[in-house]
Amino acid sequence: MLKLFYKLSLLCLILLSATVLYQKHTYAYHTLVHVDPLPHTKILMTEDKYADAQEYLSYFIQFDYVQQMPEAQPLLDKIKEKRTSLSYRSTKIAEGISTGTSDELSGQISAIGSDFFLIGDLRDLAIEGEHYYHNEKVDSVLVSLSTIGLVATVSTFFTFGGSSVAKSGVSALKMGHKSNLIPAWLSLHVVKEAKSIRKTKKLSSIKPLFKSLDTLRKEVGLKDALKLLSRTNNMKELQGMTKLSKRYGKESLTLVDISKKKLLTHADTFNQYNKSTVKAASTYGVHGFGQLLKGGEKHFIKTTKRMKAYAKVGYKGEVWKVLLWLMKHLNDTILILILSLTSLLLLPFKSVKRFF
């Protein structure tokens, strides 16, 4: 009886090791862990980034597993209440007028309004002129944008609003620059184009940039448009972001950030998949996008369905939790070693002795 129990134990160990090894490499279940949005939301709140906090949590709360979190909805309600308070909105409006930056729509409107009606361009040129006069560092990007802004203002007047896209584009870029959201490649591009515009008084060379930025703004809003812009490395990526925003709308920024830009760099592949599948992958973080890329849509859907089924095995899914722990913490060498030793121990003692 003891001998039978011994052999059955070894067989179970072999079966368990083989199962863990197979599942680890075929489906990689251990990498697919749902993102908990609450910790990051709370961090954003402590940084006074309530607009970002609401956007982030609002994205995840559409999924069942987040809706089942008792703290999720009350936290979202608390954020909304804060953003609608009079004191908060007044602070953001004042911030937009005085600094030309804001993470809230009310502050952005006041910031862009001052730039659109010439005040902002003259203000920034005066500030940088004073820096130059006192031999202090001059912000060449801000000077370049203000120069383009002045030309755009004159063009808008004489073309009866024909250059308004350029004017609003300048205002948006100035806000982005003051918020450190303008990437290095774009700063160089703006400085270069400003020199040309100063001579020719024509905006044609920079219009493709403003057109892409205007499309982004219409699809995702100004705040997210600038943040998506900051994630780009060249004009090609900016155009890619524009296409991406047309598909994912206001969820674009969250998806790009969760995927660590995989959604942009592998856009051709992800565009072949159903949008709901891409969003399902996002709930597992960057590993979800990795699994979707690696195995394709059908494989990913099959994997997640199996995970839901396995999670019901045993008391409250405890068996599945043990398997996930083993997949995560046991490397291939240990699993192969366990398989080899247990297989060897199943052999008759004489065969083992002859082997050694």
Tab-separated table of C-alpha atoms in Angstrom:
chain	number	residue	atom	x	y	z
A	1	MET	CA	0.000	0.000	0.000
A	2	LEU	CA	2.840	2.358	0.918
A	3	LYS	CA	4.605	1.508	-2.332
A	4	LEU	CA	1.463	2.333	-4.327
A	5	PHE	CA	1.070	5.650	-2.523
A	6	TYR	CA	4.751	6.418	-3.227
A	7	LYS	CA	4.350	5.775	-6.958
A	8	LEU	CA	1.105	7.731	-7.164
A	9	SER	CA	2.785	10.691	-5.449
A	10	LEU	CA	5.635	10.603	-7.971
A	11	LEU	CA	3.165	10.378	-10.865
A	12	CYS	CA	1.243	13.385	-9.507
A	13	LEU	CA	4.493	15.332	-9.184
A	14	ILE	CA	5.454	14.453	-12.776
A	15	LEU	CA	2.004	15.430	-14.021
A	16	LEU	CA	2.061	18.710	-12.074
A	17	SER	CA	5.559	19.658	-13.290
A	18	ALA	CA	4.736	18.784	-16.903
A	19	THR	CA	1.462	20.740	-16.723
A	20	VAL	CA	3.146	23.814	-15.255
A	21	LEU	CA	5.942	23.664	-17.854
A	22	TYR	CA	3.505	23.237	-20.756
A	23	GLN	CA	1.067	25.920	-19.635
A	24	LYS	CA	3.917	28.302	-18.845
A	25	HIS	CA	5.223	28.248	-22.412
A	26	THR	CA	1.988	27.675	-24.320
A	27	TYR	CA	-0.306	30.192	-22.636
A	28	ALA	CA	1.914	32.097	-20.149
A	29	TYR	CA	-1.000	32.447	-17.736
A	30	HIS	CA	1.304	33.690	-14.979
A	31	THR	CA	2.014	36.911	-16.927
A	32	LEU	CA	-1.676	37.747	-17.316
A	33	VAL	CA	-2.632	39.469	-14.076
A	34	HIS	CA	-5.395	42.074	-14.073
A	35	VAL	CA	-4.268	45.660	-13.517
A	36	ASP	CA	-5.485	47.169	-10.237
A	37	PRO	CA	-6.183	50.831	-11.170
A	38	LEU	CA	-6.776	52.085	-7.623
A	39	PRO	CA	-3.149	52.563	-6.441
A	40	HIS	CA	-2.167	54.615	-9.505
A	41	THR	CA	-5.385	56.640	-9.277
A	42	LYS	CA	-4.571	57.564	-5.676
A	43	ILE	CA	-1.038	58.608	-6.652
A	44	LEU	CA	-2.452	60.945	-9.309
A	45	MET	CA	-4.797	62.431	-6.718
A	46	THR	CA	-1.940	63.149	-4.296
A	47	GLU	CA	-0.157	64.930	-7.169
A	48	ASP	CA	-3.283	67.086	-7.686
A	49	LYS	CA	-3.820	65.541	-11.136
A	50	TYR	CA	-7.546	64.974	-10.745
A	51	ALA	CA	-8.282	65.148	-14.477
A	52	ASP	CA	-5.776	62.359	-15.147
A	53	ALA	CA	-7.068	60.368	-12.176
A	54	GLN	CA	-10.657	60.501	-13.447
A	55	GLU	CA	-9.641	59.572	-16.978
A	56	TYR	CA	-7.568	56.600	-15.794
A	57	LEU	CA	-10.122	55.173	-13.368
A	58	SER	CA	-13.038	55.847	-15.751
A	59	TYR	CA	-11.323	53.695	-18.366
A	60	PHE	CA	-10.921	50.695	-16.072
A	61	ILE	CA	-14.300	50.939	-14.346
A	62	GLN	CA	-16.003	49.779	-17.557
A	63	PHE	CA	-14.640	46.273	-16.845
A	64	ASP	CA	-16.481	43.857	-14.533
A	65	TYR	CA	-13.526	43.015	-12.295
A	66	VAL	CA	-13.064	46.711	-11.383
A	67	GLN	CA	-16.794	47.270	-10.883
A	68	GLN	CA	-16.650	44.524	-8.258
A	69	MET	CA	-14.053	46.481	-6.255
A	70	PRO	CA	-15.981	48.169	-3.387
A	71	GLU	CA	-13.689	51.208	-3.385
A	72	ALA	CA	-13.713	51.932	-7.135
A	73	GLN	CA	-17.013	53.786	-7.668
A	74	PRO	CA	-16.853	55.877	-4.446
A	75	LEU	CA	-13.322	56.949	-5.388
A	76	LEU	CA	-14.464	57.991	-8.864
A	77	ASP	CA	-17.371	59.955	-7.361
A	78	LYS	CA	-14.958	61.714	-5.003
A	79	ILE	CA	-12.744	62.768	-7.933
A	80	LYS	CA	-15.724	64.085	-9.911
A	81	GLU	CA	-16.947	66.064	-6.910
A	82	LYS	CA	-13.522	67.657	-6.485
A	83	ARG	CA	-13.297	68.662	-10.151
A	84	THR	CA	-16.720	70.315	-10.144
A	85	SER	CA	-16.077	72.378	-6.998
A	86	LEU	CA	-15.963	76.153	-7.509
A	87	SER	CA	-12.657	76.650	-5.671
A	88	TYR	CA	-10.899	73.992	-7.771
A	89	ARG	CA	-12.183	75.384	-11.086
A	90	SER	CA	-11.299	78.960	-10.122
A	91	THR	CA	-7.752	77.872	-9.281
A	92	LYS	CA	-7.374	76.167	-12.653
A	93	ILE	CA	-8.684	79.195	-14.596
A	94	ALA	CA	-6.220	81.471	-12.794
A	95	GLU	CA	-3.452	78.965	-13.476
A	96	GLY	CA	-4.203	79.019	-17.210
A	97	ILE	CA	-4.122	82.825	-17.432
A	98	SER	CA	-0.994	83.351	-15.324
A	99	THR	CA	1.186	80.462	-16.489
A	100	GLY	CA	-0.283	79.494	-19.862
A	101	THR	CA	-0.613	75.879	-18.674
A	102	SER	CA	-3.322	73.747	-17.105
A	103	ASP	CA	-4.463	70.131	-16.923
A	104	GLU	CA	-8.139	71.142	-16.833
A	105	LEU	CA	-10.348	72.328	-19.715
A	106	SER	CA	-11.277	75.599	-17.974
A	107	GLY	CA	-7.613	76.480	-17.484
A	108	GLN	CA	-6.729	75.445	-21.030
A	109	ILE	CA	-9.428	77.704	-22.489
A	110	SER	CA	-8.144	80.713	-20.545
A	111	ALA	CA	-4.532	79.925	-21.498
A	112	ILE	CA	-5.257	79.468	-25.201
A	113	GLY	CA	-7.597	82.481	-25.241
A	114	SER	CA	-4.795	84.788	-24.133
A	115	ASP	CA	-2.512	83.389	-26.840
A	116	PHE	CA	-5.131	83.400	-29.567
A	117	PHE	CA	-5.815	87.105	-29.177
A	118	LEU	CA	-2.160	88.162	-29.428
A	119	ILE	CA	-1.773	88.841	-25.695
A	120	GLY	CA	0.106	85.609	-25.039
A	121	ASP	CA	2.582	86.016	-27.916
A	122	LEU	CA	3.460	89.574	-26.902
A	123	ARG	CA	3.682	88.549	-23.234
A	124	ASP	CA	6.088	85.685	-23.964
A	125	LEU	CA	8.242	87.752	-26.343
A	126	ALA	CA	8.461	90.511	-23.734
A	127	ILE	CA	9.523	88.040	-21.040
A	128	GLU	CA	12.168	86.425	-23.238
A	129	GLY	CA	13.320	89.865	-24.449
A	130	GLU	CA	13.955	90.839	-20.851
A	131	HIS	CA	15.941	87.646	-20.338
A	132	TYR	CA	18.060	88.504	-23.378
A	133	TYR	CA	18.595	92.064	-22.135
A	134	HIS	CA	19.893	90.802	-18.790
A	135	ASN	CA	22.137	88.171	-20.465
A	136	GLU	CA	19.965	85.373	-19.101
A	137	LYS	CA	19.011	82.161	-20.858
A	138	VAL	CA	16.436	82.719	-23.608
A	139	ASP	CA	13.839	80.055	-24.378
A	140	SER	CA	14.390	79.641	-28.130
A	141	VAL	CA	11.384	77.345	-28.547
A	142	LEU	CA	9.015	79.828	-26.889
A	143	VAL	CA	10.429	82.698	-28.961
A	144	SER	CA	10.019	80.604	-32.129
A	145	LEU	CA	6.423	79.708	-31.289
A	146	SER	CA	5.586	83.346	-30.468
A	147	THR	CA	7.113	84.425	-33.790
A	148	ILE	CA	5.020	81.865	-35.667
A	149	GLY	CA	2.026	82.996	-33.595
A	150	LEU	CA	2.428	86.627	-34.660
A	151	VAL	CA	2.623	85.625	-38.335
A	152	ALA	CA	-0.419	83.365	-37.870
A	153	THR	CA	-2.367	86.211	-36.211
A	154	VAL	CA	-1.731	88.530	-39.160
A	155	SER	CA	-2.545	85.735	-41.634
A	156	THR	CA	-5.781	84.937	-39.780
A	157	PHE	CA	-6.834	88.592	-40.015
A	158	PHE	CA	-6.122	88.931	-43.745
A	159	THR	CA	-7.508	85.503	-44.697
A	160	PHE	CA	-10.648	85.959	-42.561
A	161	GLY	CA	-9.816	83.025	-40.276
A	162	GLY	CA	-8.057	80.869	-42.862
A	163	SER	CA	-5.025	80.425	-40.606
A	164	SER	CA	-6.963	79.791	-37.390
A	165	VAL	CA	-5.752	76.156	-37.277
A	166	ALA	CA	-2.164	77.416	-37.267
A	167	LYS	CA	-2.955	79.992	-34.587
A	168	SER	CA	-4.660	77.490	-32.297
A	169	GLY	CA	-1.813	75.054	-33.031
A	170	VAL	CA	0.762	77.587	-31.842
A	171	SER	CA	-1.240	78.218	-28.667
A	172	ALA	CA	-1.488	74.483	-27.985
A	173	LEU	CA	2.242	73.948	-28.581
A	174	LYS	CA	3.110	76.821	-26.246
A	175	MET	CA	1.011	75.245	-23.551
A	176	GLY	CA	2.701	71.900	-24.237
A	177	HIS	CA	6.151	73.471	-24.106
A	178	LYS	CA	5.474	75.169	-20.770
A	179	SER	CA	4.193	71.835	-19.446
A	180	ASN	CA	7.315	69.989	-20.703
A	181	LEU	CA	5.240	67.955	-23.160
A	182	ILE	CA	7.034	68.936	-26.369
A	183	PRO	CA	9.498	66.204	-27.436
A	184	ALA	CA	13.065	67.114	-28.424
A	185	TRP	CA	12.548	66.389	-32.125
A	186	LEU	CA	9.600	68.798	-32.281
A	187	SER	CA	11.473	71.582	-30.462
A	188	LEU	CA	14.205	71.419	-33.113
A	189	HIS	CA	11.585	71.338	-35.878
A	190	VAL	CA	9.792	74.428	-34.511
A	191	VAL	CA	13.013	76.464	-34.160
A	192	LYS	CA	14.033	75.547	-37.708
A	193	GLU	CA	10.624	76.383	-39.201
A	194	ALA	CA	10.404	79.693	-37.298
A	195	LYS	CA	13.594	80.917	-38.981
A	196	SER	CA	12.108	80.134	-42.387
A	197	ILE	CA	8.727	81.704	-41.534
A	198	ARG	CA	10.414	84.859	-40.245
A	199	LYS	CA	11.896	85.346	-43.718
A	200	THR	CA	9.036	84.188	-45.948
A	201	LYS	CA	6.071	85.214	-43.748
A	202	LYS	CA	4.389	81.995	-44.968
A	203	LEU	CA	3.117	79.110	-42.821
A	204	SER	CA	2.865	76.420	-45.509
A	205	SER	CA	5.919	74.448	-44.309
A	206	ILE	CA	4.548	73.959	-40.791
A	207	LYS	CA	0.893	73.370	-41.669
A	208	PRO	CA	1.203	69.511	-41.731
A	209	LEU	CA	2.240	69.654	-38.065
A	210	PHE	CA	-0.697	71.866	-37.113
A	211	LYS	CA	-3.091	69.708	-39.125
A	212	SER	CA	-2.026	66.549	-37.246
A	213	LEU	CA	-2.249	68.357	-33.913
A	214	ASP	CA	-5.716	69.707	-34.769
A	215	THR	CA	-6.946	66.199	-35.630
A	216	LEU	CA	-5.565	64.858	-32.356
A	217	ARG	CA	-7.251	67.653	-30.419
A	218	LYS	CA	-10.625	66.959	-32.046
A	219	GLU	CA	-10.399	63.220	-31.333
A	220	VAL	CA	-9.036	63.155	-27.771
A	221	GLY	CA	-9.135	66.720	-26.419
A	222	LEU	CA	-6.273	69.165	-25.961
A	223	LYS	CA	-4.837	67.694	-22.754
A	224	ASP	CA	-4.500	64.174	-24.161
A	225	ALA	CA	-3.419	65.473	-27.580
A	226	LEU	CA	-0.375	67.136	-26.006
A	227	LYS	CA	0.425	64.035	-23.974
A	228	LEU	CA	0.191	61.811	-27.051
A	229	LEU	CA	2.427	64.305	-28.845
A	230	SER	CA	5.001	63.976	-26.056
A	231	ARG	CA	5.156	60.190	-26.656
A	232	THR	CA	6.326	60.617	-30.277
A	233	ASN	CA	9.894	60.523	-31.602
A	234	ASN	CA	9.355	61.912	-35.106
A	235	MET	CA	6.742	63.195	-37.552
A	236	LYS	CA	5.929	59.656	-38.725
A	237	GLU	CA	4.987	58.629	-35.184
A	238	LEU	CA	2.872	61.776	-34.813
A	239	GLN	CA	0.944	60.822	-37.948
A	240	GLY	CA	0.603	57.310	-36.497
A	241	MET	CA	-0.816	58.769	-33.285
A	242	THR	CA	-3.328	60.727	-35.364
A	243	LYS	CA	-4.560	57.534	-37.063
A	244	LEU	CA	-4.614	55.711	-33.736
A	245	SER	CA	-6.740	58.445	-32.132
A	246	LYS	CA	-9.359	58.077	-34.866
A	247	ARG	CA	-9.834	54.433	-33.883
A	248	TYR	CA	-9.646	54.585	-30.090
A	249	GLY	CA	-10.876	58.133	-29.466
A	250	LYS	CA	-10.583	59.442	-25.914
A	251	GLU	CA	-9.201	56.097	-24.710
A	252	SER	CA	-6.101	56.479	-26.919
A	253	LEU	CA	-3.740	57.920	-24.302
A	254	THR	CA	-4.615	55.341	-21.651
A	255	LEU	CA	-4.140	52.489	-24.129
A	256	VAL	CA	-0.838	53.864	-25.452
A	257	ASP	CA	0.523	54.243	-21.920
A	258	ILE	CA	-0.673	50.833	-20.712
A	259	SER	CA	0.874	49.163	-23.779
A	260	LYS	CA	4.164	51.072	-23.346
A	261	LYS	CA	3.668	52.341	-26.940
A	262	LYS	CA	3.194	48.826	-28.381
A	263	LEU	CA	-0.197	49.991	-29.653
A	264	LEU	CA	1.614	52.591	-31.771
A	265	THR	CA	4.706	50.638	-32.837
A	266	HIS	CA	2.624	47.567	-33.809
A	267	ALA	CA	-0.418	49.508	-35.035
A	268	ASP	CA	-0.736	47.496	-38.277
A	269	THR	CA	-1.096	44.259	-36.287
A	270	PHE	CA	-3.473	45.601	-33.638
A	271	ASN	CA	-5.686	47.214	-36.295
A	272	GLN	CA	-6.475	43.694	-37.556
A	273	TYR	CA	-7.989	42.762	-34.195
A	274	ASN	CA	-11.370	43.659	-32.776
A	275	LYS	CA	-11.217	46.778	-30.622
A	276	SER	CA	-12.855	44.924	-27.730
A	277	THR	CA	-10.044	42.348	-27.791
A	278	VAL	CA	-7.409	45.086	-27.636
A	279	LYS	CA	-9.218	46.646	-24.672
A	280	ALA	CA	-9.455	43.251	-22.964
A	281	ALA	CA	-5.685	42.880	-23.391
A	282	SER	CA	-5.183	46.275	-21.752
A	283	THR	CA	-6.688	44.993	-18.485
A	284	TYR	CA	-3.602	42.771	-18.141
A	285	GLY	CA	-1.185	45.642	-18.683
A	286	VAL	CA	1.759	45.506	-21.071
A	287	HIS	CA	1.901	41.690	-20.773
A	288	GLY	CA	-1.618	41.501	-22.171
A	289	PHE	CA	-0.518	43.363	-25.300
A	290	GLY	CA	2.561	41.133	-25.489
A	291	GLN	CA	0.434	37.971	-25.384
A	292	LEU	CA	-1.947	39.361	-28.000
A	293	LEU	CA	0.983	40.140	-30.296
A	294	LYS	CA	2.652	36.786	-29.696
A	295	GLY	CA	-0.307	34.454	-30.122
A	296	GLY	CA	-2.839	36.441	-32.099
A	297	GLU	CA	-6.459	37.276	-31.349
A	298	LYS	CA	-7.948	33.754	-31.328
A	299	HIS	CA	-5.200	32.407	-29.072
A	300	PHE	CA	-5.578	35.333	-26.654
A	301	ILE	CA	-9.367	34.933	-26.401
A	302	LYS	CA	-8.942	31.182	-25.844
A	303	THR	CA	-6.349	31.826	-23.132
A	304	THR	CA	-8.473	34.316	-21.201
A	305	LYS	CA	-11.540	32.047	-21.412
A	306	ARG	CA	-9.500	29.160	-20.003
A	307	MET	CA	-8.225	31.371	-17.205
A	308	LYS	CA	-11.802	32.210	-16.176
A	309	ALA	CA	-12.722	28.509	-16.239
A	310	TYR	CA	-9.615	27.435	-14.287
A	311	ALA	CA	-10.270	30.142	-11.692
A	312	LYS	CA	-13.370	28.167	-10.648
A	313	VAL	CA	-11.392	24.960	-9.981
A	314	GLY	CA	-11.122	24.058	-6.293
A	315	TYR	CA	-12.326	26.092	-3.348
A	316	LYS	CA	-12.609	29.708	-4.610
A	317	GLY	CA	-10.008	28.977	-7.257
A	318	GLU	CA	-7.263	28.082	-4.764
A	319	VAL	CA	-5.924	25.284	-7.010
A	320	TRP	CA	-5.566	27.771	-9.873
A	321	LYS	CA	-3.807	30.257	-7.604
A	322	VAL	CA	-1.276	27.571	-6.631
A	323	LEU	CA	-0.617	26.759	-10.300
A	324	LEU	CA	-0.130	30.448	-11.105
A	325	TRP	CA	2.319	30.779	-8.222
A	326	LEU	CA	4.297	27.764	-9.471
A	327	MET	CA	4.388	29.137	-13.036
A	328	LYS	CA	5.643	32.475	-11.772
A	329	HIS	CA	8.282	31.287	-9.295
A	330	LEU	CA	9.627	27.998	-10.703
A	331	ASN	CA	12.001	28.436	-13.617
A	332	ASP	CA	12.354	25.889	-16.425
A	333	THR	CA	15.555	24.352	-15.025
A	334	ILE	CA	13.900	23.445	-11.711
A	335	LEU	CA	10.827	22.023	-13.453
A	336	ILE	CA	12.929	19.888	-15.813
A	337	LEU	CA	15.056	18.720	-12.869
A	338	ILE	CA	11.928	17.685	-10.935
A	339	LEU	CA	10.621	15.826	-13.995
A	340	SER	CA	13.921	14.009	-14.477
A	341	LEU	CA	14.362	12.975	-10.835
A	342	THR	CA	10.766	11.829	-10.324
A	343	SER	CA	10.854	9.848	-13.583
A	344	LEU	CA	14.090	8.230	-12.446
A	345	LEU	CA	12.615	7.343	-9.047
A	346	LEU	CA	9.700	5.587	-10.744
A	347	LEU	CA	12.072	3.106	-12.318
A	348	PRO	CA	12.809	-0.146	-10.426
A	349	PHE	CA	15.695	0.226	-7.946
A	350	LYS	CA	17.913	-2.153	-9.952
A	351	SER	CA	17.481	-0.052	-13.103
A	352	VAL	CA	18.376	3.103	-11.188
A	353	LYS	CA	21.447	1.433	-9.690
A	354	ARG	CA	22.538	0.242	-13.169
A	355	PHE	CA	22.008	3.769	-14.524
A	356	PHE	CA	24.460	5.243	-12.018
